[in-house]
Coordinates of C-alpha atoms in Angstrom, one line a residue:
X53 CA 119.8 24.1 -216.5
X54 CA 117.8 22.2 -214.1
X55 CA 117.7 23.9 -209.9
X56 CA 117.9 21.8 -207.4
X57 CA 114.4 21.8 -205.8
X58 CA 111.4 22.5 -207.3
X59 CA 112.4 25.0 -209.9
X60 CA 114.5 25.9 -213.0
X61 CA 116.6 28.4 -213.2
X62 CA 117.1 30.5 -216.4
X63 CA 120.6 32.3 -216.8
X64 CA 121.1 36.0 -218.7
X65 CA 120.1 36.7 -222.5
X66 CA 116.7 37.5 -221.8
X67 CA 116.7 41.0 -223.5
X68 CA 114.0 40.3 -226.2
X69 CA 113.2 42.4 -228.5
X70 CA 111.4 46.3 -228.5
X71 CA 107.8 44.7 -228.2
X72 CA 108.9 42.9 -225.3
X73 CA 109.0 39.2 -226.7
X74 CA 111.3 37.3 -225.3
X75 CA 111.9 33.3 -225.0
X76 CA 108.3 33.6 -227.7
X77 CA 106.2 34.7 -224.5
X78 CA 104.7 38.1 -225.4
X79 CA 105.5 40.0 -222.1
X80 CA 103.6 42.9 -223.2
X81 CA 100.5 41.3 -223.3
X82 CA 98.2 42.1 -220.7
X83 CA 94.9 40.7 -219.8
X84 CA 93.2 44.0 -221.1
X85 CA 93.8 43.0 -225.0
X86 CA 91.1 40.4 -224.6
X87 CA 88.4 43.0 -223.9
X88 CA 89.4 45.8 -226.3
X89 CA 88.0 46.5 -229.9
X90 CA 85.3 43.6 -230.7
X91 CA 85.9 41.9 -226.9
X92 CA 84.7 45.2 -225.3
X93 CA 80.7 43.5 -225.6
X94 CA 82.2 40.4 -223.4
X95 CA 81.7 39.0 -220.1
X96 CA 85.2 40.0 -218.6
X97 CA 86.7 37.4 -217.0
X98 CA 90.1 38.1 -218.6
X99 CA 91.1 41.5 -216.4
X100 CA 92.1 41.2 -212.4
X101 CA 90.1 44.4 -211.3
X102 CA 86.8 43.7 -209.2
X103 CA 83.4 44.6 -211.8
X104 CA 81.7 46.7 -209.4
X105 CA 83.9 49.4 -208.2
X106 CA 84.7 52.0 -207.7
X107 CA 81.9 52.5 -204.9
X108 CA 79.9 55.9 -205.1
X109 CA 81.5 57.1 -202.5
X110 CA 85.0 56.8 -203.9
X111 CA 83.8 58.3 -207.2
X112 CA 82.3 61.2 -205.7
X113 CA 85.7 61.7 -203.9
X114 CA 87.6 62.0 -207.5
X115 CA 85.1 63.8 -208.7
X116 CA 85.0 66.7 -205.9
X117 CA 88.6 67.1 -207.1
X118 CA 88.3 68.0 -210.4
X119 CA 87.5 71.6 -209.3
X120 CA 91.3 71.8 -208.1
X121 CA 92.9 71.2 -211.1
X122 CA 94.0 74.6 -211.5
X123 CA 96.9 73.3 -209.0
X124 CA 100.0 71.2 -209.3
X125 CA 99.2 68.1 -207.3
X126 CA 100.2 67.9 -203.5
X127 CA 100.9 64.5 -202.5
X128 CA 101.9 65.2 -198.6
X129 CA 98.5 64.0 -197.3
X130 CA 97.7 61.0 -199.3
X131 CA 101.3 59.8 -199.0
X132 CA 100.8 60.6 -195.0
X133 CA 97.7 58.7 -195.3
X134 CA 99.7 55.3 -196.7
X135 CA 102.3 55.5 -194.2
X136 CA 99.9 55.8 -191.6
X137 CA 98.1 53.0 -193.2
X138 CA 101.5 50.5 -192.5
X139 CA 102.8 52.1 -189.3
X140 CA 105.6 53.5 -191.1
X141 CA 107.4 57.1 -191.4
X142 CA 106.2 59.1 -194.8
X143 CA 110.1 59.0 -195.8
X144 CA 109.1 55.0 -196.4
X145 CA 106.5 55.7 -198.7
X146 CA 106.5 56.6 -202.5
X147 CA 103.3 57.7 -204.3
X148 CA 103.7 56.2 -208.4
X149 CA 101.0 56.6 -211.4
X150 CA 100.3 52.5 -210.8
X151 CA 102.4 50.3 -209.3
X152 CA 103.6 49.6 -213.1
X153 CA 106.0 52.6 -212.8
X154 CA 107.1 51.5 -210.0
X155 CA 109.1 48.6 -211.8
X156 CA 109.6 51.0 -214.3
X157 CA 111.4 53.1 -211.6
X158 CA 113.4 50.3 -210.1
X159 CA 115.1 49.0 -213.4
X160 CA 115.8 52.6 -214.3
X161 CA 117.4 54.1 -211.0
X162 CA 118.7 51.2 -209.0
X163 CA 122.5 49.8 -209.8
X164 CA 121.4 46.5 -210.2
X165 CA 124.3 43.4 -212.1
X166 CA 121.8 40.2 -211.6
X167 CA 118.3 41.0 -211.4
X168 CA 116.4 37.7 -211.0
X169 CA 112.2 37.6 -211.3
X170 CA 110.5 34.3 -210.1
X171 CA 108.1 33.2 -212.5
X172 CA 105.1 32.6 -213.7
X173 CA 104.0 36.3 -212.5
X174 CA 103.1 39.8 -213.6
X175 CA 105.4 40.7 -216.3
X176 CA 106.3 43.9 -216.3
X177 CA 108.8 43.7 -213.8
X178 CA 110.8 41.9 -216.6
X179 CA 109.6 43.6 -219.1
X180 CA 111.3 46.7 -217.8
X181 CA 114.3 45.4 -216.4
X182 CA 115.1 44.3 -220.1
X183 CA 114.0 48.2 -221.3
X184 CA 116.5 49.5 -219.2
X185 CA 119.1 47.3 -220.5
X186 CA 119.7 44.6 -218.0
X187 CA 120.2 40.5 -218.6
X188 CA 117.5 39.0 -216.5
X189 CA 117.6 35.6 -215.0
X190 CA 114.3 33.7 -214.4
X191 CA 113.9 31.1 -211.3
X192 CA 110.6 29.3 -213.0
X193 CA 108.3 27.7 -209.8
X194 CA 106.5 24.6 -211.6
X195 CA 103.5 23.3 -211.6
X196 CA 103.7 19.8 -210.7
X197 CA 105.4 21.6 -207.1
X198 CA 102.3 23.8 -207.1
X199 CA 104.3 26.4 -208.1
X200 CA 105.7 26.9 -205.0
X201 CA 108.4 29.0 -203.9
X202 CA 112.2 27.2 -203.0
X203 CA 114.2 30.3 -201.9
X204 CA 117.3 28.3 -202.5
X205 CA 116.4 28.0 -206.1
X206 CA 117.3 32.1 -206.3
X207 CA 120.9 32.1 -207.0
X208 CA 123.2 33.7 -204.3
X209 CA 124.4 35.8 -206.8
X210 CA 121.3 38.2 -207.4
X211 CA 121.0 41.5 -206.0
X212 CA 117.7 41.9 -207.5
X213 CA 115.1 39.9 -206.6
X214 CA 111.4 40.6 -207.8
X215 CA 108.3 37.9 -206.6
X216 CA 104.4 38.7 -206.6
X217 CA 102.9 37.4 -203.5
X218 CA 100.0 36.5 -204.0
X219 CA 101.3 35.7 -207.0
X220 CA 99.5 37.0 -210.5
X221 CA 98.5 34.7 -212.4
X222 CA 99.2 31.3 -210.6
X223 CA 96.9 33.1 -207.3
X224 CA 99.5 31.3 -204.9
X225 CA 99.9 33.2 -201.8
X226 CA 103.8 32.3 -200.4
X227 CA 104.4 32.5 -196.8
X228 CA 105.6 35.6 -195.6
X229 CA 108.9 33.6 -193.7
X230 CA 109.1 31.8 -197.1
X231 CA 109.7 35.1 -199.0
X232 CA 111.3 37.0 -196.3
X233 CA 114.4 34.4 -196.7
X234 CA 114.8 35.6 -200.2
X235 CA 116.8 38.8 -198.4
X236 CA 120.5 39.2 -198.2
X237 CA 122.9 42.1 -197.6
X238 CA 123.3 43.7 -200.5
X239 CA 120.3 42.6 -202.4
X240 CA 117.1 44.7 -203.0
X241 CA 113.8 42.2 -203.0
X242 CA 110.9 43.2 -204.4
X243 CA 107.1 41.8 -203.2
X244 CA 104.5 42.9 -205.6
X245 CA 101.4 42.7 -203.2
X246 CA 98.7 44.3 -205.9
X247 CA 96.6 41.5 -204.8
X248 CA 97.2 41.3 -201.1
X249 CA 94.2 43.5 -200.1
X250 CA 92.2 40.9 -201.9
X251 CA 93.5 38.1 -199.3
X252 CA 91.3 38.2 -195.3
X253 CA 93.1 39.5 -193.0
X254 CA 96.0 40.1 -195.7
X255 CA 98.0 37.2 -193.9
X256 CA 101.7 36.8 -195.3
X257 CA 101.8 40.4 -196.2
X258 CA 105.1 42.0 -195.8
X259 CA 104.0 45.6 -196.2
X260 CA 104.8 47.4 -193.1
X261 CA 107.9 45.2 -192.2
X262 CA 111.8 47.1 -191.3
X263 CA 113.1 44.1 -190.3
X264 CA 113.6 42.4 -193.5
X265 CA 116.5 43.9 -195.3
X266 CA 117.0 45.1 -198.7
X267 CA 112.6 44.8 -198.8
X268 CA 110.5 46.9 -201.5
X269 CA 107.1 46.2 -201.4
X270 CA 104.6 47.7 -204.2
X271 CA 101.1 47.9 -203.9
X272 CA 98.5 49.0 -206.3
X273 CA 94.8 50.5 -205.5
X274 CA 93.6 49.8 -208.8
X275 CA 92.4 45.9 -208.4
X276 CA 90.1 46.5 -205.0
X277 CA 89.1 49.6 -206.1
X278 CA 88.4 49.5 -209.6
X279 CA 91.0 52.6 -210.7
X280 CA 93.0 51.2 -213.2
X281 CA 92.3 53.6 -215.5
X282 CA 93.5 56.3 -212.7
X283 CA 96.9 54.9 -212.2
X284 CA 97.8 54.8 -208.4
X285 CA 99.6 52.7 -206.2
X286 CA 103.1 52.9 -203.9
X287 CA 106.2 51.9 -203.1
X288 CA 107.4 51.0 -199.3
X289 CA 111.2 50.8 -199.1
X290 CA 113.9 52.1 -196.9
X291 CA 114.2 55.9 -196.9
X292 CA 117.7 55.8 -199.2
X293 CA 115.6 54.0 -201.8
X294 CA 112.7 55.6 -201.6
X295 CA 114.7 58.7 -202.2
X296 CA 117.1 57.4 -205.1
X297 CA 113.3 55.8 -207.0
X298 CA 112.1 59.6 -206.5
X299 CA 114.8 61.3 -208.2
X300 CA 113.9 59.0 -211.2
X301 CA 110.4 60.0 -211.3
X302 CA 108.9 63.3 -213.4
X303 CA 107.4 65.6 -211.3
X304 CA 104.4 65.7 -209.9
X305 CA 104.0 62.0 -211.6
X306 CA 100.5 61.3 -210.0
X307 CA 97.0 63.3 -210.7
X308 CA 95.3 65.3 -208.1
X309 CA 92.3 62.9 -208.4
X310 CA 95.0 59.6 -208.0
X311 CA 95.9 61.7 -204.8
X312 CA 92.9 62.0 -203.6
X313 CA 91.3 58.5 -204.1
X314 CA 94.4 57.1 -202.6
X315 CA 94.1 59.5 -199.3
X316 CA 90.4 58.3 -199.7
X317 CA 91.3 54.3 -200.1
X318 CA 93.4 54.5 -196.4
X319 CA 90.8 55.7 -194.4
X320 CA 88.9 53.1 -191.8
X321 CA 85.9 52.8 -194.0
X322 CA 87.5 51.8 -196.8
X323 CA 89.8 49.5 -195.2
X324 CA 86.6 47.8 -193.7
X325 CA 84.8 48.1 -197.0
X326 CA 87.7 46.3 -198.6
X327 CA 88.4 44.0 -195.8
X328 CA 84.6 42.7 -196.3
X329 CA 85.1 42.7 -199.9
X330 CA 88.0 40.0 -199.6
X331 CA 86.0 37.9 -197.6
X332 CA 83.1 38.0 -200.4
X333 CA 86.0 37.1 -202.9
X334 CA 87.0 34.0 -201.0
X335 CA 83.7 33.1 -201.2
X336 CA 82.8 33.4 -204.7
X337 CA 86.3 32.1 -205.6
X338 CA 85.6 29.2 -203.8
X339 CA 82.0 28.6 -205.8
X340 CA 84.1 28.9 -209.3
X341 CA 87.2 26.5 -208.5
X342 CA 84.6 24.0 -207.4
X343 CA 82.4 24.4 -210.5
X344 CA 85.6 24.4 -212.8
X345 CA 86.0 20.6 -210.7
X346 CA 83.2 19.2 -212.2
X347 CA 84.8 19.4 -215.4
X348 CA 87.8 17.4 -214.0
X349 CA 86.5 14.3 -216.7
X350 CA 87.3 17.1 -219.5
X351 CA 90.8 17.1 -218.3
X352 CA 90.2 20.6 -216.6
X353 CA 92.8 21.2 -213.5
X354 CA 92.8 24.2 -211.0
X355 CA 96.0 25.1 -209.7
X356 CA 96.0 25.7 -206.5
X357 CA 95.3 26.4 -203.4
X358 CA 94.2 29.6 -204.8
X359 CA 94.4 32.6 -202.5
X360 CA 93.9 35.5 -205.3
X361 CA 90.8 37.2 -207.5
X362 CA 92.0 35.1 -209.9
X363 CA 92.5 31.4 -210.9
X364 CA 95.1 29.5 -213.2
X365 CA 93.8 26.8 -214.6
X366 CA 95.0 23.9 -217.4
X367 CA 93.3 22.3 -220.0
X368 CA 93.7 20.2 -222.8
X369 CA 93.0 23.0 -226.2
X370 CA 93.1 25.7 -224.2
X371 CA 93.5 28.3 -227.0
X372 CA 90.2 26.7 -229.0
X373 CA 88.4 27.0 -226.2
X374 CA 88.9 30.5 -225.1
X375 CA 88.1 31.1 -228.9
X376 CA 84.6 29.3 -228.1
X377 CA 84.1 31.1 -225.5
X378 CA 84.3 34.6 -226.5
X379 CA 81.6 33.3 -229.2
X380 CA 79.7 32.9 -226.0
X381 CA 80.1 35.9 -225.0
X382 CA 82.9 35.4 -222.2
X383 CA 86.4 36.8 -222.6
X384 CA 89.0 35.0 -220.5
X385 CA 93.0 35.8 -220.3
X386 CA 95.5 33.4 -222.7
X387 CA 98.3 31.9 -220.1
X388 CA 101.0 31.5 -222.8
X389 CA 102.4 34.7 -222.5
X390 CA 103.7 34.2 -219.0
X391 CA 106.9 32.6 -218.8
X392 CA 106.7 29.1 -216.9
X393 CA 103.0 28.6 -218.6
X394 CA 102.4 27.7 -222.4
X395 CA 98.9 27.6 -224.4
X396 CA 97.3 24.4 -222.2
X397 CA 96.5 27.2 -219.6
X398 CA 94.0 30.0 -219.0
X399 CA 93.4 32.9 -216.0
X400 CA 89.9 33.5 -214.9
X401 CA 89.2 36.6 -212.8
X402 CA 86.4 35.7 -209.8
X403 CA 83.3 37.1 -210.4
X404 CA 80.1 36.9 -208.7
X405 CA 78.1 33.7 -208.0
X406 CA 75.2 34.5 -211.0
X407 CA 78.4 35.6 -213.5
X408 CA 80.1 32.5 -212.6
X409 CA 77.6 30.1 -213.3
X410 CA 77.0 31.8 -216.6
X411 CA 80.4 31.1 -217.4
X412 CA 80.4 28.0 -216.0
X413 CA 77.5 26.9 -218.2
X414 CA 79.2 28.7 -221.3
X415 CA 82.5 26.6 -220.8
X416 CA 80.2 23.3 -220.3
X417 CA 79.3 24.4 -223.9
X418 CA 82.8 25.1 -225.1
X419 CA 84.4 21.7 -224.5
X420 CA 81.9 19.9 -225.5
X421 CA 82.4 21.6 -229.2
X422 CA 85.8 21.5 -229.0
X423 CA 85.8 17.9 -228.7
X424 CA 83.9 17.8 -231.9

């Protein structure tokens, strides 16, 4: 059925099947399939982690730790080290292997009856709501609206409520007020804010806020920092839910080197190191949404405004391009697998300027043969 506003809202049924297909959008699909096997020689333009991290520093951090792995792994200072990070009490703060367990967590251990996910975003929130059994509604943002966020187009009803801010992969960044409204007694609303260290000044981040009830906010080191093959990121929540997503969890769940880059990643250096390096992003994002403009005449349309490392853009053959291009050497992520999207669209992960305009000049190439 159609929402009022700009939005549609999807009721129940959305279990899929054990692949996690559901509705034909492949939810396990993940922006990493377009670079494995014979993509691995590609430009990668397809996965949302920065090319040139981790820094030397931060590697020679993890590394340094490999000489206590005799050890179970002691998370009291890194966790310390995040909640000092938001102004908040270490009882508000949960250490998870990526903030993908984290949803993995909050399907399993919460008592949730409605869970609603706004999309198009990351999803594996969905993904494992359905594993563990639930019915999931979708609120779908459009993209004629920008794909902007109308908090009356969440159902009363929910008591689950997950949103990616700035959102993965339409890079819309909702205002904080906008999202905050989403909260009610007796409803748990989870921000995924993976990207918000990628935004100046992280404006319209809710991460560090007690006055918004019912508010989980996950975070994830691995875009900025270039550790997604570490698994590390958090959970900031009320103590009762911290404590109820930690008794789902398998001990010790995150690696002494995980620990250590994420006591690392809090410290006033890197904060200004990644502060600096979401300024540089603007900047080069910027230089790719207005060279992807020039190709307006082709049909080529940037959603937007774009606030993430990543733009959503729609074009007419989408899929035979991206083909073309990865004979060009450039892999790019397919946008049919997130719900709200379908095959006209593609996500391109910012890159620098000299990248960019190589991959600029090999889409120039690619529509002109696909309109052969």
């Amino acid at each position: 059925m159609r929402a009022e506003g700009p939005a549609e809202v999807h009721n129940g049924g959305h279990h899929g099947d054990a692949l996690g297909h559901a509705d034909g959008h492949d939810l396990r699909h993940h922006g990493d399939a377009e670079v494995r096997d014979d993509g691995s020689a590609l430009v990668d333009l397809a996965v949302n982690v920065r090319a040139d991290t981790p820094p030397r520093w931060l590697r020679e951090r993890v590394a340094a730790s490999l000489a206590n792995l005799a050890a179970y792994p002691d998370g009291r200072a890194a966790r310390a080290a995040v909640a000092a990070r938001h102004g908040l009490p270490v009882e508000r703060v949960l250490l998870t292997a990526g903030a993908a367990e984290a949803f993995v967590l909050l399907a399993r251990a919460l008592k949730v009856r409605q869970p609603v996910v706004v999309h198009p975003q990351f999803t594996e929130p969905e993904a494992a709501l359905r594993d563990a059994g639930h019915s999931v509604d979708r609120v779908v943002l459009r993209a004629e609206d920008g794909f902007r966020l109308d908090p009356a187009a969440v159902p009363e009803t929910a008591d689950l409520v997950v949103i990616g801010n700035p959102t993965n992969p339409t890079s819309v960044l909702h205002p904080a007020e906008t999202v905050a409204r989403l909260a009610r007694a007796g409803r748990t609303l989870v921000v995924d804010e993976a990207f918000m260290d990628a935004v100046p000044g992280e404006r319209e981040a809710l991460a560090g806020r007690t006055d918004v009830p019912g508010l989980v906010v996950l975070r994830s080191l691995t875009k900025t920092w270039g550790l997604a093959g570490l698994r590390i990121g958090y959970v900031l929540a009320a103590p009762e839910t911290i404590a109820e997503l930690e008794r789902a969890q398998p001990l010790w769940p995150v690696s002494t080197p995980a620990l250590v880059a994420a006591e690392a990643c809090m410290g006033a250096q890197a904060l200004a190191e990644a502060a600096h390096a979401a300024h540089r992003v603007a900047a080069d994002r910027a230089h790719l949404v207005a060279g992807l403009e020039e190709f307006a005449v082709d049909g080529v349309r940037v959603a937007g405004p774009a606030d993430g490392p990543f733009v959503l853009v729609r074009l007419p053959r989408a899929g035979a391009v991206r083909r073309r291009l990865r004979t060009l050497g450039f892999a790019v992520r397919r946008g049919d697998t997130f719900p709200g999207l379908d095959e006209e669209w593609l996500r391109l992960a910012v890159r620098d300027r000299a990248t960019v305009n190589r991959f600029l000049q090999a889409l120039d190439q690619a529509l002109a043969l696909t309109r052969e």
